[in-house]
Amino acid sequence: MPDETKSAPKITNHTREDDDTSDFPDGGWRAWSVAFGSWCGMVPAFGLLNSIGVLEAWLAKNELKQYSEGTVGWIFSIFTFFLYATGIQIGPVFDAYGLKYILIPGCTGLVLALMLFSLCHEYYQFILAFSLLGGTTASMIITPSIACITHWFYHRRGLALGLAATAGGFGGIIFPIIIHNLIHSVGFPWAIRIIGFIAAAFGIVCCLLLRTRLPPKKADAIMDLKALTEPRFAMLSVAITLIDLGLLIPLTYLPSYALDHDMDPSLAYQLSSILNGASILGRALPGYFADKYGRLNVVLITAFFCAVFTLGLWLPIQSNTAGIVAYTVLYGFWSGSAISLPPVCIAQLCETEDYGKRYGTTYSLVSIGALVAVPIAGAILQSQDGDYWGVILFCGLAYVVSFVLFCLVRGMSSGWGVMHKF
């Protein structure tokens, strides 16, 4: 077996944009306006991802009530799959051509997807409009939004990405509230159309403010499967896949869980907003501490507390309304950095020029995990005759395994000392 200290890539704390870190503005009006443009783009894109619990609960009990939870869950799993998988393809296009072929079509397409979603009645229509078109176009917004921040920030990249990632929490607050408050007055279709108009407004601001700084580069390979033969990178990729898999289950099933445990519907439909409200702080603060104390250190702490609260609080609470709300708040805070920080962690295990390929490799696995997470949870729920303990256990164990893998990667990379920054 080769000596890993010789064969492993150099550990770095940056991505591939530029080795001369002194050129990065790391602040100023222009850089922060780009960060705000990124935030505006991610409000509708990630906001929809963070609202799938309300959408699933409504569709499963109304338009698609003749289908099982697992079958309805495929709509949102396919959406998440395309959100991640399309980003792998879009990254090289962004590198080669910048924003011009990606951002405006993405913003326009997402609004169109929501308008078509509001007209759906049949199962296949929801798949085509929301899952395929919505997931693909959301990715066309998210990928350049994140990439542009890396053009303008280096030392404060974790903070900038963390602040931009609060957009998903903001969207995940306002969209469920809009659906809940309007669904009985104007109906579900018009509630979705209003969200579409909001997405259009945020998309316009995003297109006006988002700018690249670095010149286009020749498109690189989108994946490097050989990288998975490196133990540390393979474990990191699986850990990120599992933490994302765990994230999707509460996002999707908390409102349905609450309704099935006799919670007042007006409160049950607000759980997604409560979770996302807590996650806003959980997205911003970890970004600051990640830059200060180590990105992987913060992510493994996130996985640990998500496991603790899922298995120690959600699993035993049953019909306790206060307990469900408490779990929603605590889990929402600690899960906040599960989306924003893992891409930065990938950069710590590769050379600058290899980041794009490594990112594509990891998120190929993540997209597969996202595709099967909700249907597996739905199948478990159906096999337990509607009892959620199996789903909660599945979610909690995903976090436990991801925590163990993050710890192993950290230990193999920087040593086993508690105070080591990595």
Coordinates of C-alpha atoms in Angstrom, one line a residue:
M1 CA 0.0 0.0 0.0
P2 CA 1.5 3.4 -1.0
D3 CA 2.5 5.9 1.6
E4 CA -0.6 8.1 1.9
T5 CA 1.4 11.1 3.0
K6 CA 3.1 11.0 -0.4
S7 CA 0.2 10.0 -2.6
A8 CA -2.5 12.2 -1.1
P9 CA -3.0 15.6 -2.6
K10 CA -1.8 18.7 -0.8
I11 CA -4.4 19.9 1.7
T12 CA -5.5 23.4 0.8
N13 CA -8.1 25.8 2.1
H14 CA -9.1 27.3 -1.2
T15 CA -10.8 26.5 -4.4
R16 CA -9.5 26.6 -7.9
E17 CA -10.1 30.2 -9.0
D18 CA -6.7 31.7 -8.4
D19 CA -3.6 30.8 -6.5
D20 CA -2.8 34.5 -5.8
T21 CA -5.1 35.1 -2.9
S22 CA -4.1 38.8 -2.6
D23 CA -6.2 39.5 -5.7
F24 CA -9.4 38.6 -4.0
P25 CA -11.4 41.7 -2.9
D26 CA -12.8 39.9 0.2
G27 CA -15.1 42.8 0.8
G28 CA -16.2 46.2 -0.5
W29 CA -19.4 47.3 -2.1
R30 CA -18.9 45.3 -5.4
A31 CA -18.1 42.1 -3.7
W32 CA -20.9 42.3 -1.2
S33 CA -23.4 43.3 -3.9
V34 CA -22.4 40.1 -5.7
A35 CA -23.1 38.2 -2.4
F36 CA -26.5 39.9 -2.2
G37 CA -27.2 39.0 -5.8
S38 CA -26.3 35.4 -4.9
W39 CA -28.7 35.6 -1.9
C40 CA -31.5 36.9 -4.1
G41 CA -31.0 34.0 -6.5
M42 CA -31.0 31.4 -3.8
V43 CA -34.2 32.7 -2.1
P44 CA -36.5 31.0 -4.7
A45 CA -34.1 28.1 -5.6
F46 CA -33.2 26.9 -2.2
G47 CA -36.5 28.3 -0.7
L48 CA -38.4 25.7 -2.7
L49 CA -36.1 22.9 -1.6
N50 CA -36.8 24.0 2.0
S51 CA -40.5 24.1 1.5
I52 CA -41.0 20.6 0.1
G53 CA -42.5 19.5 3.5
V54 CA -45.5 21.7 3.1
L55 CA -45.9 20.9 -0.6
E56 CA -45.6 17.1 0.2
A57 CA -48.1 17.3 3.0
W58 CA -50.7 19.2 0.9
L59 CA -50.3 17.1 -2.3
A60 CA -50.4 13.8 -0.3
K61 CA -53.7 14.8 1.3
N62 CA -55.3 16.6 -1.6
E63 CA -54.4 16.4 -5.3
L64 CA -52.5 13.2 -5.0
K65 CA -54.3 11.5 -2.1
Q66 CA -54.8 8.3 -4.1
Y67 CA -51.0 7.8 -4.0
S68 CA -48.8 6.5 -1.2
E69 CA -46.4 8.8 0.7
G70 CA -43.5 7.0 -1.0
T71 CA -44.9 7.6 -4.4
V72 CA -45.6 11.3 -3.7
G73 CA -42.1 11.6 -2.3
W74 CA -40.6 10.8 -5.7
I75 CA -41.8 14.2 -6.9
F76 CA -39.5 15.9 -4.5
S77 CA -36.7 13.4 -4.7
I78 CA -36.5 13.9 -8.4
F79 CA -36.5 17.7 -7.9
T80 CA -33.6 17.4 -5.5
F81 CA -31.8 15.0 -7.8
F82 CA -31.9 17.4 -10.7
L83 CA -31.0 20.3 -8.4
Y84 CA -27.7 18.6 -7.5
A85 CA -27.0 16.6 -10.7
T86 CA -27.6 19.4 -13.1
G87 CA -25.1 21.6 -11.2
I88 CA -22.4 19.1 -12.0
Q89 CA -23.0 19.7 -15.7
I90 CA -23.4 23.5 -15.3
G91 CA -20.1 24.0 -13.5
P92 CA -17.9 23.5 -16.5
V93 CA -20.3 25.7 -18.6
F94 CA -19.9 28.5 -16.1
D95 CA -16.1 28.1 -16.1
A96 CA -16.0 28.4 -19.9
Y97 CA -18.7 30.9 -20.7
G98 CA -19.6 32.7 -17.4
L99 CA -23.1 33.7 -16.6
K100 CA -24.6 34.5 -20.0
Y101 CA -25.9 31.0 -20.9
I102 CA -27.0 30.0 -17.5
L103 CA -28.4 32.7 -15.1
I104 CA -31.2 34.3 -17.2
P105 CA -32.5 31.0 -18.6
G106 CA -32.4 29.6 -15.0
C107 CA -34.4 32.4 -13.5
T108 CA -36.9 32.5 -16.3
G109 CA -37.3 28.7 -16.3
L110 CA -37.9 28.5 -12.6
V111 CA -40.8 31.0 -12.8
L112 CA -42.2 29.0 -15.7
A113 CA -41.9 25.8 -13.7
L114 CA -43.9 27.3 -10.8
M115 CA -46.6 28.6 -13.2
L116 CA -46.9 25.2 -14.8
F117 CA -46.9 23.6 -11.3
S118 CA -49.9 25.6 -10.4
L119 CA -51.8 24.1 -13.3
C120 CA -51.0 20.4 -12.5
H121 CA -53.6 17.8 -11.6
E122 CA -52.0 14.5 -12.6
Y123 CA -49.0 12.8 -11.1
Y124 CA -46.9 12.9 -14.3
Q125 CA -47.6 16.6 -14.6
F126 CA -46.1 17.3 -11.2
I127 CA -43.0 15.3 -12.2
L128 CA -42.5 17.2 -15.5
A129 CA -43.2 20.7 -14.2
F130 CA -41.8 20.7 -10.6
S131 CA -39.3 17.9 -10.6
L132 CA -37.7 18.1 -14.0
L133 CA -38.1 21.7 -15.0
G134 CA -38.0 23.2 -11.5
G135 CA -35.1 21.1 -10.3
T136 CA -33.0 21.8 -13.4
T137 CA -33.6 25.6 -13.5
A138 CA -33.1 25.9 -9.8
S139 CA -29.7 24.4 -10.3
M140 CA -29.0 26.9 -13.1
I141 CA -29.4 29.6 -10.5
I142 CA -27.7 28.0 -7.5
T143 CA -24.5 26.9 -9.3
P144 CA -23.4 30.4 -10.6
S145 CA -24.6 32.0 -7.4
I146 CA -22.2 30.0 -5.4
A147 CA -19.4 30.1 -8.0
C148 CA -19.5 33.9 -8.2
I149 CA -19.0 34.3 -4.5
T150 CA -15.8 32.3 -4.9
H151 CA -14.6 34.8 -7.5
W152 CA -14.8 37.7 -5.0
F153 CA -14.0 36.1 -1.6
Y154 CA -11.2 34.0 -0.3
H155 CA -10.3 34.5 3.4
R156 CA -14.0 35.4 4.2
R157 CA -15.5 32.8 1.8
G158 CA -17.1 30.7 4.6
L159 CA -18.8 33.8 6.0
A160 CA -19.9 35.1 2.5
L161 CA -21.3 31.6 1.6
G162 CA -22.9 31.2 5.0
L163 CA -24.7 34.6 4.7
A164 CA -25.8 33.9 1.1
A165 CA -27.1 30.5 2.2
T166 CA -29.5 32.2 4.7
A167 CA -31.5 32.9 1.5
G168 CA -32.8 29.3 1.6
G169 CA -34.0 29.7 5.2
F170 CA -35.7 33.0 4.2
G171 CA -37.4 31.4 1.3
G172 CA -38.3 28.5 3.4
I173 CA -40.0 30.8 5.9
I174 CA -42.1 33.0 3.5
F175 CA -43.2 30.3 1.0
P176 CA -44.9 28.0 3.5
I177 CA -46.5 31.0 5.2
I178 CA -47.8 32.2 1.8
I179 CA -49.2 28.7 1.0
H180 CA -50.8 28.3 4.4
N181 CA -52.4 31.8 4.5
L182 CA -53.6 31.8 0.9
I183 CA -54.5 28.2 0.3
H184 CA -58.0 28.6 1.7
S185 CA -58.7 32.1 0.4
V186 CA -57.4 31.9 -3.2
G187 CA -56.6 28.2 -3.5
F188 CA -53.4 26.2 -3.9
P189 CA -52.8 27.1 -7.6
W190 CA -52.9 30.9 -6.9
A191 CA -50.7 30.5 -3.9
I192 CA -48.1 28.8 -6.1
R193 CA -48.5 31.5 -8.8
I194 CA -47.8 34.2 -6.2
I195 CA -44.6 32.4 -5.2
G196 CA -43.8 32.4 -8.9
F197 CA -44.2 36.2 -9.0
I198 CA -41.9 36.5 -6.0
A199 CA -39.3 34.3 -7.7
A200 CA -39.4 36.5 -10.7
A201 CA -38.7 39.6 -8.6
F202 CA -35.8 38.0 -6.8
G203 CA -34.5 36.6 -10.1
I204 CA -34.4 40.1 -11.7
V205 CA -32.3 41.5 -8.8
C206 CA -30.0 38.4 -9.0
C207 CA -29.4 39.0 -12.7
L208 CA -28.6 42.7 -12.2
L209 CA -26.1 42.2 -9.4
L210 CA -24.4 38.8 -10.0
R211 CA -21.1 39.3 -11.8
T212 CA -17.9 37.2 -12.4
R213 CA -14.5 38.6 -11.7
L214 CA -12.1 36.0 -13.1
P215 CA -11.7 35.4 -16.9
P216 CA -13.4 32.3 -18.4
K217 CA -11.4 29.1 -18.5
K218 CA -11.4 26.0 -20.6
A219 CA -14.1 23.7 -19.4
D220 CA -12.6 20.9 -17.2
A221 CA -13.7 17.3 -16.8
I222 CA -16.8 17.2 -14.6
M223 CA -15.8 14.2 -12.5
D224 CA -12.7 12.3 -11.4
L225 CA -13.8 8.8 -10.3
K226 CA -10.2 7.9 -9.5
A227 CA -10.4 10.3 -6.6
L228 CA -12.7 7.9 -4.8
T229 CA -9.8 5.5 -4.5
E230 CA -8.3 8.0 -2.0
P231 CA -9.7 6.9 1.4
R232 CA -10.1 10.4 2.9
F233 CA -11.9 11.8 -0.2
A234 CA -14.1 8.7 -0.5
M235 CA -15.1 9.0 3.2
L236 CA -15.7 12.7 2.8
S237 CA -18.0 12.2 -0.2
V238 CA -20.0 9.5 1.6
A239 CA -20.3 11.7 4.7
I240 CA -21.6 14.7 2.6
T241 CA -24.1 12.4 0.9
L242 CA -25.4 11.1 4.2
I243 CA -25.7 14.5 5.8
D244 CA -27.7 15.7 2.8
L245 CA -29.8 12.5 2.9
G246 CA -30.5 13.1 6.5
L247 CA -31.4 16.8 5.9
L248 CA -34.1 15.9 3.3
I249 CA -36.2 13.7 5.6
P250 CA -37.3 16.2 8.3
L251 CA -37.7 18.9 5.5
T252 CA -40.1 16.5 3.8
Y253 CA -41.9 14.7 6.5
L254 CA -42.1 17.0 9.6
P255 CA -45.5 18.6 8.6
S256 CA -47.0 15.2 7.7
Y257 CA -45.7 13.8 11.0
A258 CA -47.3 16.6 12.9
L259 CA -50.6 16.3 11.1
D260 CA -50.6 12.5 11.7
H261 CA -49.9 13.1 15.4
D262 CA -52.9 15.4 15.9
M263 CA -51.2 18.7 15.8
D264 CA -53.4 21.7 14.8
P265 CA -53.1 22.0 11.0
S266 CA -52.4 25.7 11.2
L267 CA -49.3 25.0 13.4
A268 CA -48.3 21.8 11.4
Y269 CA -48.0 23.8 8.2
Q270 CA -45.9 26.4 9.9
L271 CA -43.2 23.9 11.0
S272 CA -41.3 24.3 7.8
S273 CA -41.2 28.1 8.4
I274 CA -40.1 27.6 12.0
L275 CA -37.3 25.1 10.9
N276 CA -36.1 27.5 8.2
G277 CA -36.2 30.5 10.6
A278 CA -34.0 28.7 13.0
S279 CA -31.7 27.6 10.1
I280 CA -31.0 31.2 9.1
L281 CA -28.9 31.8 12.2
G282 CA -27.6 28.2 11.8
R283 CA -26.3 29.1 8.3
A284 CA -24.7 32.5 9.1
L285 CA -22.9 31.8 12.4
P286 CA -21.2 28.5 11.3
G287 CA -19.8 30.3 8.3
Y288 CA -17.9 32.7 10.6
F289 CA -16.7 30.0 12.9
A290 CA -15.7 27.8 10.0
D291 CA -13.3 30.4 8.8
K292 CA -11.9 30.9 12.3
Y293 CA -11.8 27.3 13.6
G294 CA -11.9 25.0 10.6
R295 CA -14.6 24.1 8.1
L296 CA -14.6 20.4 8.7
N297 CA -14.6 20.9 12.5
V298 CA -17.9 22.9 12.2
V299 CA -19.5 20.4 9.8
L300 CA -18.8 17.4 12.0
I301 CA -20.3 19.3 15.0
T302 CA -23.4 19.9 12.9
A303 CA -23.7 16.2 12.1
F304 CA -23.3 15.3 15.8
F305 CA -26.0 17.6 17.1
C306 CA -28.4 16.7 14.2
A307 CA -28.0 13.0 15.2
V308 CA -28.5 13.8 18.9
F309 CA -31.7 15.8 18.4
T310 CA -33.1 13.4 15.9
L311 CA -32.6 10.3 17.9
G312 CA -32.9 11.8 21.4
L313 CA -35.8 14.2 20.9
W314 CA -37.7 13.5 17.7
L315 CA -37.8 9.7 18.1
P316 CA -39.5 9.6 21.6
I317 CA -41.8 12.7 21.5
Q318 CA -44.7 11.1 19.6
S319 CA -47.7 13.5 19.9
N320 CA -46.1 16.1 22.2
T321 CA -46.7 19.4 20.4
A322 CA -44.1 21.3 22.5
G323 CA -41.6 18.6 21.8
I324 CA -42.2 18.6 18.1
V325 CA -41.7 22.4 18.0
A326 CA -38.6 22.2 20.2
Y327 CA -37.1 19.6 17.8
T328 CA -38.0 21.8 14.8
V329 CA -36.2 24.8 16.3
L330 CA -33.1 22.9 17.5
Y331 CA -32.7 20.8 14.4
G332 CA -33.3 23.8 12.2
F333 CA -30.4 25.6 13.8
W334 CA -27.9 22.8 13.8
S335 CA -28.8 21.6 10.2
G336 CA -28.3 25.1 8.8
S337 CA -24.7 24.7 7.6
A338 CA -25.3 21.2 6.0
I339 CA -25.7 22.8 2.6
S340 CA -23.3 25.8 2.7
L341 CA -20.1 24.3 4.2
P342 CA -19.6 20.8 2.6
P343 CA -18.5 22.3 -0.8
V344 CA -15.8 24.3 1.1
C345 CA -14.7 21.2 2.9
I346 CA -14.0 19.4 -0.5
A347 CA -11.5 22.1 -1.3
Q348 CA -9.4 21.1 1.7
L349 CA -8.6 17.7 0.3
C350 CA -7.5 18.7 -3.2
E351 CA -5.3 20.9 -5.3
T352 CA -6.7 24.1 -6.6
E353 CA -7.0 23.0 -10.2
D354 CA -8.7 19.8 -9.2
Y355 CA -11.6 21.3 -7.2
G356 CA -14.2 21.3 -10.0
K357 CA -13.7 17.6 -10.8
R358 CA -13.7 16.7 -7.1
Y359 CA -16.9 18.7 -6.5
G360 CA -18.5 17.0 -9.4
T361 CA -17.5 13.6 -8.1
T362 CA -18.9 14.2 -4.6
Y363 CA -22.1 15.7 -5.8
S364 CA -22.7 12.9 -8.2
L365 CA -23.0 10.7 -5.1
V366 CA -25.1 13.4 -3.3
S367 CA -27.6 13.6 -6.2
I368 CA -28.1 9.8 -6.0
G369 CA -28.6 10.0 -2.3
A370 CA -31.1 12.8 -2.7
L371 CA -33.0 10.8 -5.3
V372 CA -33.6 7.8 -3.1
A373 CA -33.8 9.4 0.4
V374 CA -37.4 10.4 0.4
P375 CA -38.8 7.3 -1.4
I376 CA -36.8 5.1 1.0
A377 CA -38.3 7.0 3.9
G378 CA -41.7 6.7 2.4
A379 CA -41.3 2.9 1.9
I380 CA -40.2 2.6 5.5
L381 CA -43.3 4.6 6.6
Q382 CA -45.6 2.4 4.5
S383 CA -44.1 -0.8 5.9
Q384 CA -44.6 0.5 9.5
D385 CA -48.3 1.2 8.7
G386 CA -47.8 5.0 9.2
D387 CA -45.6 4.8 12.3
Y388 CA -42.7 7.2 11.9
W389 CA -40.2 5.6 14.2
G390 CA -38.4 3.7 11.3
V391 CA -38.1 6.9 9.3
I392 CA -36.7 8.8 12.2
L393 CA -34.2 6.1 13.0
F394 CA -33.1 6.0 9.4
C395 CA -32.6 9.8 9.4
G396 CA -30.7 9.7 12.8
L397 CA -28.4 6.8 11.7
A398 CA -27.5 8.7 8.5
Y399 CA -26.3 11.6 10.7
V400 CA -24.4 9.2 13.0
V401 CA -22.5 7.6 10.2
S402 CA -21.7 10.9 8.6
F403 CA -20.4 12.2 11.9
V404 CA -18.1 9.2 12.2
L405 CA -16.8 9.6 8.7
F406 CA -16.2 13.4 9.1
C407 CA -14.2 12.6 12.3
L408 CA -12.1 10.0 10.4
V409 CA -11.3 12.4 7.6
R410 CA -10.3 15.1 10.0
G411 CA -8.1 12.8 12.1
M412 CA -6.4 11.4 9.0
S413 CA -5.8 14.9 7.6
S414 CA -4.7 17.0 10.5
G415 CA -4.3 14.7 13.5
W416 CA -6.5 13.6 16.3
G417 CA -6.0 16.6 18.6
V418 CA -9.3 18.3 19.6
M419 CA -8.0 21.8 19.0
H420 CA -6.6 21.3 15.5
K421 CA -8.1 23.6 12.9
F422 CA -9.2 21.9 9.8

